[in-house]
Coordinates of C-alpha atoms in Angstrom, one line a residue:
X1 CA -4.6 -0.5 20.0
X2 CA -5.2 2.7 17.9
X3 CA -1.3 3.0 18.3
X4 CA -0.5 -0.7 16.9
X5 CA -2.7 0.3 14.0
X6 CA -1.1 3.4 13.1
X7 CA 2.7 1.8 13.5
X8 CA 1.2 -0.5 11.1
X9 CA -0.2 1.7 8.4
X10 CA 3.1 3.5 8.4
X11 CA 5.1 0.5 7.9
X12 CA 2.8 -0.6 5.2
X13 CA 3.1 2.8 4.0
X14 CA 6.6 2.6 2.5
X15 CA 5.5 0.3 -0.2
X16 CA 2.9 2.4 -1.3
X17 CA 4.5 5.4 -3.0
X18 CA 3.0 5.5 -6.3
X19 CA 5.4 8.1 -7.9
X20 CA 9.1 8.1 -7.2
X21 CA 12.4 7.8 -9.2
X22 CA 13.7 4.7 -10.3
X23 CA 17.6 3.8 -11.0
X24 CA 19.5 4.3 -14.2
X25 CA 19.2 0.5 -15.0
X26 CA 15.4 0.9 -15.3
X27 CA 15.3 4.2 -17.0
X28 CA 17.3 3.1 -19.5
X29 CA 15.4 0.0 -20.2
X30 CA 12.1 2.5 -20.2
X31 CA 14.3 4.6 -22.8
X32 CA 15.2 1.9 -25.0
X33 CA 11.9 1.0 -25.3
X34 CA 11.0 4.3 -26.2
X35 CA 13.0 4.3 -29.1
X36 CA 12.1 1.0 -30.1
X37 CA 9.8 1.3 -33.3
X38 CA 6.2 1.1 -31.9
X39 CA 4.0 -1.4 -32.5
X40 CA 1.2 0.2 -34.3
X41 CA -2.7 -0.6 -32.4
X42 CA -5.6 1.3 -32.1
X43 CA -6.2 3.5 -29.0
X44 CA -3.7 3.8 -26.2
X45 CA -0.5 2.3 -26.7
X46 CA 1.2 0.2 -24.1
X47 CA 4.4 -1.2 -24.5
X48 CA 6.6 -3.4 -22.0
X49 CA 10.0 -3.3 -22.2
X50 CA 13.0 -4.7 -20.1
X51 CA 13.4 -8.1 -18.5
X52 CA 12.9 -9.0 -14.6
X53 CA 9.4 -10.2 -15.3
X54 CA 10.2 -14.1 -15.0
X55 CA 8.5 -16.5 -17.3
X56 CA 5.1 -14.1 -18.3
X57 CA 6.3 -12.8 -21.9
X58 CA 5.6 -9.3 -22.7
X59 CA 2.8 -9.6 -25.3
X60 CA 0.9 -11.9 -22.6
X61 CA 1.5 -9.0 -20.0
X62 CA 0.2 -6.4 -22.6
X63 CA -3.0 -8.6 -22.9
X64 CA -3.7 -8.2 -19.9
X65 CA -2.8 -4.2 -19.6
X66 CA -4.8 -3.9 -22.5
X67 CA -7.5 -5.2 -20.8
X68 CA -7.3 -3.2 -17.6
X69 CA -7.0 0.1 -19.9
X70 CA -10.1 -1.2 -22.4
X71 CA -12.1 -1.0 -19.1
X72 CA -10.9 2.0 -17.7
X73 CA -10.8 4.4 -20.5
X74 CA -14.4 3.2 -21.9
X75 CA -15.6 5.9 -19.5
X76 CA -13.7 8.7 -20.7
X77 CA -14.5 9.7 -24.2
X78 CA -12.6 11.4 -26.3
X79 CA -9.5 11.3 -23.8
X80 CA -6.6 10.6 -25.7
X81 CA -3.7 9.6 -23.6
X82 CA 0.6 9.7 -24.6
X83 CA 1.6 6.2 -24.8
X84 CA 2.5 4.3 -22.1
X85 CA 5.8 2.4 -21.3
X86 CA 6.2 -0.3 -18.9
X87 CA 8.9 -2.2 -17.1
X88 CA 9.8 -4.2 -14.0
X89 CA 10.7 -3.0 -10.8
X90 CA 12.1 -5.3 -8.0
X91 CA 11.0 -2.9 -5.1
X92 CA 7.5 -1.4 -6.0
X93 CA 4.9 0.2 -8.9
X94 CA 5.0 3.7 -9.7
X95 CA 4.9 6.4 -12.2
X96 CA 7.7 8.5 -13.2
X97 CA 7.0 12.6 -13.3
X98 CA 9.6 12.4 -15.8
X99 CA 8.5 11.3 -19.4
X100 CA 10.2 9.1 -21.8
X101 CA 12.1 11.0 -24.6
X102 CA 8.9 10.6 -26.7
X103 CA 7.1 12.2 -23.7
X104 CA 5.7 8.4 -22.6
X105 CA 4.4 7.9 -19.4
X106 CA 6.7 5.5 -17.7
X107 CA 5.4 3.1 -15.2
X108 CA 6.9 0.6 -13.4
X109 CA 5.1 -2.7 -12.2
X110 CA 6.4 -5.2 -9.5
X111 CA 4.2 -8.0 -11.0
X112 CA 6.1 -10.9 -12.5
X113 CA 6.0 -14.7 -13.4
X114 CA 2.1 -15.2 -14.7
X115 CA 0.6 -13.7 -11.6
X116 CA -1.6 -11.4 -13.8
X117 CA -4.3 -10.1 -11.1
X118 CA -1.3 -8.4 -9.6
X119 CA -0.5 -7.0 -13.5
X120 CA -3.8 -5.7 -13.3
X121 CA -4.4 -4.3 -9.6
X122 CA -1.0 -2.6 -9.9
X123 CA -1.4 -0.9 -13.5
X124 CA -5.1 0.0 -12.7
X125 CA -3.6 1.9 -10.1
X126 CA -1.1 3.4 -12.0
X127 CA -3.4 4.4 -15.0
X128 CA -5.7 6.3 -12.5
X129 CA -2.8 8.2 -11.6
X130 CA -2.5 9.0 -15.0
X131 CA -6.4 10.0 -15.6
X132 CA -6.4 12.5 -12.4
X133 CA -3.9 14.0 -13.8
X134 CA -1.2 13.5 -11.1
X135 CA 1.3 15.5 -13.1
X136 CA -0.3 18.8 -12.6
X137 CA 2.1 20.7 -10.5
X138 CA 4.3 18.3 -10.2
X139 CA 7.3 18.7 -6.8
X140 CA 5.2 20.8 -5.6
X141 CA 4.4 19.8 -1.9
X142 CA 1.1 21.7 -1.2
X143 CA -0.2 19.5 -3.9
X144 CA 0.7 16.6 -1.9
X145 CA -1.8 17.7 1.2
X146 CA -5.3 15.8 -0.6
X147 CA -3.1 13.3 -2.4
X148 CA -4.7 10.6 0.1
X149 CA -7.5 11.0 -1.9
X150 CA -6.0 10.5 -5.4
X151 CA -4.1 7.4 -3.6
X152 CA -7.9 6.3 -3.1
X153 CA -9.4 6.9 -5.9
X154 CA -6.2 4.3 -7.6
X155 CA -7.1 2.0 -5.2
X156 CA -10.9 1.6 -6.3
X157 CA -9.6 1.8 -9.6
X158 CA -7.8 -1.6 -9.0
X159 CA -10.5 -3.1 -7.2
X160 CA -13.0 -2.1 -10.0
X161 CA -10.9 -3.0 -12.5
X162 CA -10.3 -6.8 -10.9
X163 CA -13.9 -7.3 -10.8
X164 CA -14.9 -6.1 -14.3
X165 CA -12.0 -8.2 -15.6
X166 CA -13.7 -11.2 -14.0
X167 CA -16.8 -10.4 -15.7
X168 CA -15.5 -9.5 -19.1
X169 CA -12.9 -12.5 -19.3
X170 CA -15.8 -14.8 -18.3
X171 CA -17.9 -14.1 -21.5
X172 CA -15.5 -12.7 -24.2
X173 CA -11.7 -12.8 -23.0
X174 CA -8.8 -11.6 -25.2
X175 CA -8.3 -15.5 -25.7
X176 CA -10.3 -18.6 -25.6
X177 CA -7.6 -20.2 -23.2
X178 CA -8.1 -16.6 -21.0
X179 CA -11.4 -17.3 -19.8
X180 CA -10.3 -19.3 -17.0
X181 CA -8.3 -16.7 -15.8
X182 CA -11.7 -14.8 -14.9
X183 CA -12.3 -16.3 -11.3
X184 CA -8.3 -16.1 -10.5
X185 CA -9.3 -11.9 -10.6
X186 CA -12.4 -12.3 -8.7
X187 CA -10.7 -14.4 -5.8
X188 CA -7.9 -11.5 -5.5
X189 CA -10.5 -9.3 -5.3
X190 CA -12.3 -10.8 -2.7
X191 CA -8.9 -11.7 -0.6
X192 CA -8.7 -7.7 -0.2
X193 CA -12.6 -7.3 0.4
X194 CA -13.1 -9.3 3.4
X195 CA -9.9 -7.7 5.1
X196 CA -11.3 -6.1 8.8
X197 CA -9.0 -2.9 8.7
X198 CA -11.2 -2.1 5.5
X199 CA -14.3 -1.1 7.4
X200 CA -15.6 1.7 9.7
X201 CA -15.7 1.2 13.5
X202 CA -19.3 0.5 14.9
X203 CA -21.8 3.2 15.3
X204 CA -19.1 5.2 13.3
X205 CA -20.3 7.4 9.5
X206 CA -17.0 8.8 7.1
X207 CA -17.6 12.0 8.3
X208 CA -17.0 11.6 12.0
X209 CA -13.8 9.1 10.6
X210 CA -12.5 11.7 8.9
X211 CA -12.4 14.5 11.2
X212 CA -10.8 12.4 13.5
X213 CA -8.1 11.1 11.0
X214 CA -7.8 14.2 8.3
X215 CA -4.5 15.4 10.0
X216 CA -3.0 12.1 9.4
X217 CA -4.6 12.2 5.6
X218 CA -2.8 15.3 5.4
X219 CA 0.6 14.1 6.7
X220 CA 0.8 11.2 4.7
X221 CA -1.2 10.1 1.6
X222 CA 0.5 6.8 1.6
X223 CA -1.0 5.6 4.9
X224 CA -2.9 2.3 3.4
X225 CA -4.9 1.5 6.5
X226 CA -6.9 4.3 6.2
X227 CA -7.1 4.5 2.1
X228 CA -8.2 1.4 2.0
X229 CA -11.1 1.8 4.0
X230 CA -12.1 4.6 2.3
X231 CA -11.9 3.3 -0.9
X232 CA -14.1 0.3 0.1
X233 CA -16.7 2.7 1.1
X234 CA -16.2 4.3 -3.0
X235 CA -16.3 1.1 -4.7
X236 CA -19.8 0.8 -4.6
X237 CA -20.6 4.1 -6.0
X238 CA -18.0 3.9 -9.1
X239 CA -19.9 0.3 -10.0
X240 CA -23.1 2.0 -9.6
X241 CA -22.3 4.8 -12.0
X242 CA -19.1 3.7 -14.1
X243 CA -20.0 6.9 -15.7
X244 CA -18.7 8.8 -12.7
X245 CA -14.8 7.7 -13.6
X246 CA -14.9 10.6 -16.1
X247 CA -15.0 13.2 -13.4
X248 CA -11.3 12.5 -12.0
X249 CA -10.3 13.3 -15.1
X250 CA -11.3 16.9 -13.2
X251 CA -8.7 16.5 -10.6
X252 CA -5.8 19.0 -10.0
X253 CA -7.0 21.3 -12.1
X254 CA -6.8 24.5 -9.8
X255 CA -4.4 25.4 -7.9
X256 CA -2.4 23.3 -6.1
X257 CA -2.7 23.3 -1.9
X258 CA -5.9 24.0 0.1
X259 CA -7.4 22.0 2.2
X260 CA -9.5 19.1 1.5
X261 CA -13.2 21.1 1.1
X262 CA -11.4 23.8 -0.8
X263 CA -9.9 20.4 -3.1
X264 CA -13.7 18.9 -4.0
X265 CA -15.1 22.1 -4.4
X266 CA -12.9 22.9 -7.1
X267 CA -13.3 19.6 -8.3
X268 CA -17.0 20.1 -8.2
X269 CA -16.5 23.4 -10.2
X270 CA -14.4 22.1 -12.8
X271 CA -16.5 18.9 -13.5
X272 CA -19.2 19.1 -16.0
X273 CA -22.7 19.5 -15.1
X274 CA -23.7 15.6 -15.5
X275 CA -21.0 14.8 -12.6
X276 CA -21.8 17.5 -10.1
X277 CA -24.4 15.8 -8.4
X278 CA -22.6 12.5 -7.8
X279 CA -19.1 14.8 -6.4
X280 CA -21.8 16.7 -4.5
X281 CA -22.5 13.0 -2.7
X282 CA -18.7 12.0 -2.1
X283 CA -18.6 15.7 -0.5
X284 CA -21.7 14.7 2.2
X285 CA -20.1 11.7 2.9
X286 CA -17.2 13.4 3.4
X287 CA -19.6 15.9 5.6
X288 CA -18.1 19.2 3.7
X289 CA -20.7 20.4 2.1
X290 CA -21.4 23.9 1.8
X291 CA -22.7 24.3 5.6
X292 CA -20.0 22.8 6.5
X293 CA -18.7 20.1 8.5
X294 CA -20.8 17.4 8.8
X295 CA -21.0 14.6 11.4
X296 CA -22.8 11.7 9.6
X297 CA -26.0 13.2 8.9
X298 CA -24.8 14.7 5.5
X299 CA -25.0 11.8 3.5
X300 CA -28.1 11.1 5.2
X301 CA -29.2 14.5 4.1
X302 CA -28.0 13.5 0.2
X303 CA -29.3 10.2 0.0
X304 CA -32.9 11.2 0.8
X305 CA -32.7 14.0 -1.4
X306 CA -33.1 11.3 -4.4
X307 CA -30.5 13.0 -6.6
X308 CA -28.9 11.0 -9.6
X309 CA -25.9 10.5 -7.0
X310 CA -27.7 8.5 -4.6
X311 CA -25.8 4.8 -4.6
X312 CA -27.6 1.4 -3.4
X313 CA -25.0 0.2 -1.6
X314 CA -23.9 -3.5 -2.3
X315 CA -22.3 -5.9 -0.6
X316 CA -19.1 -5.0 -1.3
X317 CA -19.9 -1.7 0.5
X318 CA -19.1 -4.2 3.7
X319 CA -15.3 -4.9 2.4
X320 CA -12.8 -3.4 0.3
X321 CA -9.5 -3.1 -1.5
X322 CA -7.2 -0.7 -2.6
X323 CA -3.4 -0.1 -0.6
X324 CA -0.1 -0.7 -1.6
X325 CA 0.0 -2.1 -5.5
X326 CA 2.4 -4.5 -4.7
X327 CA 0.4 -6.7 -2.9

């Protein structure tokens, strides 16, 4: 059985690379776009360009990326980001490394027609790439050993991002007509949540699960079985503290390889003070705290400790989404 799941985790795998290259018919529609003359908003600026996206027109898809972004970026003050160009891809989202010739970030979305949860699970993805900072060392393939976790964190970032957009569409959308949109972005959410291969095994804590699967991690970061059930067991601490989304803005900012307690300590060390307690807690789940490895009882340790990072774990702490963005 453990076999059948892993063949199918790779296979899924394929169509979950979030940064790759694209062909020259997409580049150039990203680059035409790019020297397009902007259209002038406050804040970030997103722009879709190209065709391919079937009957959704490109100022109702930047609604909705607008949206996704509004929620996202509320938590990081003072973060100013490039602006970000947009286009279609028949295979699957990613980001480029490369920039646009105005140094955009260029993203690609798979999303078309007026399916706009899947606009906004695959850009919330995306834009979390962005956030932590994915471009830091760039190539470089040590950096690729904890990318599993960055390919997490994107995937709670589109589940969190789905469920505050149900919320905030309910009670003030973009649009009057928008509001009934809100419970289409709840219902994809909750497709994802109730999927099995998103929980632990019985009698099983993240720390035994992830000494038994870290090689694998390491190996491949695309490997969606087992991102998505660790990001199910996130979700409910980034909707606790929404704060907390600030501090992968702390990502990649040592050096690039080392292994994964080497990775969130130095993410721990680079975060500011108000975040260090809350990384601390994703570290005893993980069981790598500073005694080392832990077996369950870490974040049994943390939790009774009563520091700020201490979640209530909600009901969605039983599901959860996050995998390939072109779902």
């Amino acid at each position: 059985m453990r076999f059948l799941i892993i063949v199918a985790c790779l296979i899924l795998s394929f169509s979950a690379v979030s940064v790759a290259f694209a062909d020259k018919d997409q580049i150039a529609a990203l680059e035409a776009g790019a020297r397009s003359e902007p259209q002038k908003r406050r804040g970030l600026e997103i722009r879709v360009v190209g065709g391919g996206w079937g009957d959704a027109r490109p100022e109702e898809i930047e609604t909705v990326l607008n949206s996704v972004a509004t929620i996202l970026l509320e938590h990081f003050p003072g973060r100013r980001l490039n602006p970000i160009l947009v286009a279609h891809s028949d295979e699957y989202p990613i980001i480029l490394y490369k920039k646009g010739p105005g140094n955009e970030y260029r993203v690609y979305l798979s999303a078309k027609d007026q399916h706009w949860p899947r606009y906004a699970y695959e850009f919330a993805h995306e834009l979390s790439h962005i956030l932590s900072n994915y471009d830091h060392h760039a190539y470089s393939k040590r950096t690729t050993y904890n990318q599993w976790f960055e390919e997490t964190l994107s995937e709670v970032a589109s589940l969190y991002a789905l469920r505050r957009l149900a919320s905030v569409w309910e009670v003030s959308p973009p649009h009057p007509h928008r509001a009934a949109y809100a419970r289409e972005f709840e219902r994809y959410a909750e497709r994802f949540l109730g999927e099995q291969h998103r929980r632990l095994p019985p009698s099983t804590s993240l720390a035994r699960w992830f000494e038994q699967n870290e090689n694998e991690l390491r190996d491949n970061p695309y490997l969606r079985c087992h991102n998505e059930l660790v990001a199910n067991l996130l979700l409910p601490l980034f909707e606790e503290y929404p704060a907390f989304w600030e501090a992968i803005g702390y990502l990649r900012l040592g050096a690039a390889g080392g292994d994964f307690r080497e990775y969130m300590h130095a993410w721990r060390a680079n975060a500011p003070e108000h975040h260090k307690d809350l990384i601390r807690y994703v570290m005893a789940l993980f069981g790598i705290l500073e005694g080392g490895k832990g077996t369950g009882t870490a974040s049994l340790e943390a939790r009774e400790a009563g520091h700020p990072g201490k979640p209530h774990h909600r009901e969605a702490s039983q599901g959860g989404l996050a995998g390939s963005t072109s779902r």
